[in-house]
């Protein structure tokens, strides 16, 4: 009985609860239906509010969150169910009049209404959202695949400072194709994954040469989680992208830009100081960096030797090189031929990784020398990549000028004026009319080629990267199909010229900088335009028939050879416009040279053996000659017309088109004649006064007269009579404002006197001052009133009495960068009154025994200049200034 009572109570309680629940559903039906309908209307109003927010976000190409999408779907589904309950409730009333009579139906309907009311109230509680849509659903940064690289750590550090700092918003990387710009951006993109930063998103985009705005917008939209209509206008897409990115802190990498991009046209907001937005882009064209308003421009250079070697070894395997030491010589030669270009090094490394035989490596090296495009992969992976830069040039004129640079030896430092003279005489620059116009246009072209990373700047000259040279020769040979079209074997130590048969197809031949001593007897060259034989010091003569079959020859370059005479057949070169005989051993010129009526450029300078020019020859060149160089020759010009067989000064005066003259005189009367003839004087750009017969004093600039105003180089030399060289005059009509180089040498008695110059008379453009072998000079500058404002280099040599330069270089030579002192035993003090930090000077050249005996104001000043001292070799002590630069006596650059 005791155990029955609890069971009875449990059943009784359960029955009572069940009855209450059943009775509750029945009794509360009307109330629950009313509450359900009211709260469902409230839920639907809340749904409409959320839906409006979602629609607004989606119009901005934002994406509804999964949580909100589920909630909206749940509300819609629940609304349908509540509607069916309401319909069932109305049906019961219509059928029975008083639904209270149908107990079963009331119960089940009441139960459903109560359950749905609970669901409505639950969804109402969940319908409050902090945000209904997201701008992006993907990660902040997408890791991208990269190739192994070396030598990029410093560049990565620079990028890190630029991107994480607050001062710079737009950063441009530029460099030649294949140098590693793309890999650098990818590597930095991946490094941001592990760095702490406050950017919401980092996007890497490949732009490419064929700019496709639609593709870029789709790539950005994909990262931002935006959806596009297929027919949507790019401007509308840009608006949507802009709206999203404007709310974010971002970094956008734009790789391989070929032209300036207007960022808002894609949808990218222009960065400003108020937001954390960074644009980092790469390009081959420096002007793109400027036109994109890059606040920081980083040049990506080729790898130095050690890093280039490491990259190559990384590709072929270090163990292989160690185990095959006999191959190392060829391996290093191949690496050198790659010029530090990572793409070339990687390609060659992979190509050579399977090569084990010595002859395979030797063959690869010889192919690199003669026809690198025949090496597997080099054309497709390297040359085709570089060619994009060539193809991107705006005009054929630019492309021709680029190809011309390949006529020089590999890695040769090319003087700009040489190229411009060739281009002008060949007509590549068009009919410029005047030398000055051609020079201006030529420099503009060179700047464009440098800005496109097709040429490198080299201390005022230009240099062509070896892989760019390979590209140019490949293009010039019709992509390797016509190997002899451009017959270029420059700087390869040739002792004999190529076979005569190869000359027949050639349009250009460059055999410069070799050891050739003989040439073919009578090569047949119907298409030959340029023949470059300069820097062959062993070349002494031509056969009589050498020039007979070159009807199209326009450029003939024979400088720095040992040519002693020209054959009469040179007169057959009726199309010749450029003839350079600078620093040869010519004694006289053949009269047949006068037949070259189209000759524009004739250079005979630095040929002291040349003493005779046939009468009338210069006059016959009058129709076309614009540039005549006879600087540092010893021709005895006749000024009275009395010469029966030699050239007279009157012939020079008859050169109607002459725009540039370099000439040497040995007497006062000839100099006076030049000064009095305005057109000739105003064309004189280089003047050499030697011997100075009848002169005891030269006053600069008045001795030269008021008409010699264009002169940029002046040499005064070899006189035992000259007592004084005075710089400064009271004659306001005379000026040397264009003079850049002044050389004073071999004056046995002369002293140098510097006076006050008026501003319009001063040597304001003088950059190089060269004084050597003048035994009478004791001091250069005395006093404080004279200054050489732009002088960069001062060379003093073999001045046994020199005791003083000036009182303070910072005042007298404020721009001086290089000081060279040799064989000046009495010069015991240099005019430095404070530490080297207060001067622009970067190097002081001299002998150690002289430097060690110098007297200094104090030890602090001495120690500050010690790192700048560079000991000169004895072979460096003989030099001259030539053609706007300084050369050794053998013509090689200092």
PDB file of N, CA and C in Angstrom, residues 311-317 343-355 376-377:
ATOM      1  N   UNK A 311      72.725  32.957 -57.627  1.00  0.00           N
ATOM      2  CA  UNK A 311      71.456  32.579 -58.248  1.00  0.00           C
ATOM      3  C   UNK A 311      71.674  31.515 -59.320  1.00  0.00           C
ATOM      4  N   UNK A 312      72.705  31.685 -60.126  1.00  0.00           N
ATOM      5  CA  UNK A 312      73.007  30.705 -61.174  1.00  0.00           C
ATOM      6  C   UNK A 312      73.344  29.344 -60.564  1.00  0.00           C
ATOM      7  N   UNK A 313      74.195  29.358 -59.539  1.00  0.00           N
ATOM      8  CA  UNK A 313      74.587  28.110 -58.873  1.00  0.00           C
ATOM      9  C   UNK A 313      73.371  27.450 -58.230  1.00  0.00           C
ATOM     10  N   UNK A 314      72.469  28.267 -57.714  1.00  0.00           N
ATOM     11  CA  UNK A 314      71.247  27.736 -57.106  1.00  0.00           C
ATOM     12  C   UNK A 314      70.436  26.942 -58.122  1.00  0.00           C
ATOM     13  N   UNK A 315      70.458  27.369 -59.372  1.00  0.00           N
ATOM     14  CA  UNK A 315      69.674  26.697 -60.409  1.00  0.00           C
ATOM     15  C   UNK A 315      70.354  25.437 -60.940  1.00  0.00           C
ATOM     16  N   UNK A 316      71.685  25.451 -61.033  1.00  0.00           N
ATOM     17  CA  UNK A 316      72.357  24.266 -61.592  1.00  0.00           C
ATOM     18  C   UNK A 316      72.789  23.285 -60.512  1.00  0.00           C
ATOM     19  N   UNK A 317      72.804  23.751 -59.257  1.00  0.00           N
ATOM     20  CA  UNK A 317      73.214  22.876 -58.164  1.00  0.00           C
ATOM     21  C   UNK A 317      74.642  23.119 -57.740  1.00  0.00           C
ATOM     22  N   UNK A 343      66.235  37.016 -64.754  1.00  0.00           N
ATOM     23  CA  UNK A 343      65.521  36.151 -65.694  1.00  0.00           C
ATOM     24  C   UNK A 343      66.496  35.387 -66.585  1.00  0.00           C
ATOM     25  N   UNK A 344      67.553  36.057 -67.043  1.00  0.00           N
ATOM     26  CA  UNK A 344      68.552  35.387 -67.881  1.00  0.00           C
ATOM     27  C   UNK A 344      69.340  34.362 -67.075  1.00  0.00           C
ATOM     28  N   UNK A 345      69.693  34.717 -65.851  1.00  0.00           N
ATOM     29  CA  UNK A 345      70.443  33.792 -64.994  1.00  0.00           C
ATOM     30  C   UNK A 345      69.633  32.538 -64.694  1.00  0.00           C
ATOM     31  N   UNK A 346      68.364  32.735 -64.391  1.00  0.00           N
ATOM     32  CA  UNK A 346      67.492  31.594 -64.092  1.00  0.00           C
ATOM     33  C   UNK A 346      67.326  30.704 -65.318  1.00  0.00           C
ATOM     34  N   UNK A 347      67.109  31.339 -66.471  1.00  0.00           N
ATOM     35  CA  UNK A 347      66.920  30.574 -67.709  1.00  0.00           C
ATOM     36  C   UNK A 347      68.170  29.783 -68.068  1.00  0.00           C
ATOM     37  N   UNK A 348      69.322  30.450 -68.005  1.00  0.00           N
ATOM     38  CA  UNK A 348      70.569  29.760 -68.342  1.00  0.00           C
ATOM     39  C   UNK A 348      70.900  28.685 -67.307  1.00  0.00           C
ATOM     40  N   UNK A 349      70.606  28.955 -66.048  1.00  0.00           N
ATOM     41  CA  UNK A 349      70.859  27.959 -65.014  1.00  0.00           C
ATOM     42  C   UNK A 349      70.065  26.689 -65.250  1.00  0.00           C
ATOM     43  N   UNK A 350      68.794  26.849 -65.585  1.00  0.00           N
ATOM     44  CA  UNK A 350      67.959  25.671 -65.837  1.00  0.00           C
ATOM     45  C   UNK A 350      68.400  24.948 -67.108  1.00  0.00           C
ATOM     46  N   UNK A 351      68.815  25.731 -68.118  1.00  0.00           N
ATOM     47  CA  UNK A 351      69.264  25.115 -69.370  1.00  0.00           C
ATOM     48  C   UNK A 351      70.525  24.291 -69.167  1.00  0.00           C
ATOM     49  N   UNK A 352      71.440  24.826 -68.342  1.00  0.00           N
ATOM     50  CA  UNK A 352      72.738  24.167 -68.175  1.00  0.00           C
ATOM     51  C   UNK A 352      72.740  23.115 -67.069  1.00  0.00           C
ATOM     52  N   UNK A 353      71.665  23.012 -66.314  1.00  0.00           N
ATOM     53  CA  UNK A 353      71.643  22.096 -65.166  1.00  0.00           C
ATOM     54  C   UNK A 353      71.843  20.644 -65.579  1.00  0.00           C
ATOM     55  N   UNK A 354      71.423  20.300 -66.780  1.00  0.00           N
ATOM     56  CA  UNK A 354      71.550  18.904 -67.227  1.00  0.00           C
ATOM     57  C   UNK A 354      72.807  18.658 -68.048  1.00  0.00           C
ATOM     58  N   UNK A 355      73.589  19.724 -68.276  1.00  0.00           N
ATOM     59  CA  UNK A 355      74.800  19.578 -69.098  1.00  0.00           C
ATOM     60  C   UNK A 355      75.966  19.146 -68.212  1.00  0.00           C
ATOM     61  N   UNK A 376      68.362  27.198 -76.095  1.00  0.00           N
ATOM     62  CA  UNK A 376      66.983  26.833 -75.740  1.00  0.00           C
ATOM     63  C   UNK A 376      66.443  27.670 -74.580  1.00  0.00           C
ATOM     64  N   UNK A 377      65.304  28.284 -74.818  1.00  0.00           N
ATOM     65  CA  UNK A 377      64.629  29.054 -73.771  1.00  0.00           C
ATOM     66  C   UNK A 377      65.011  30.516 -73.721  1.00  0.00           C
TER      67      UNK A 377
END
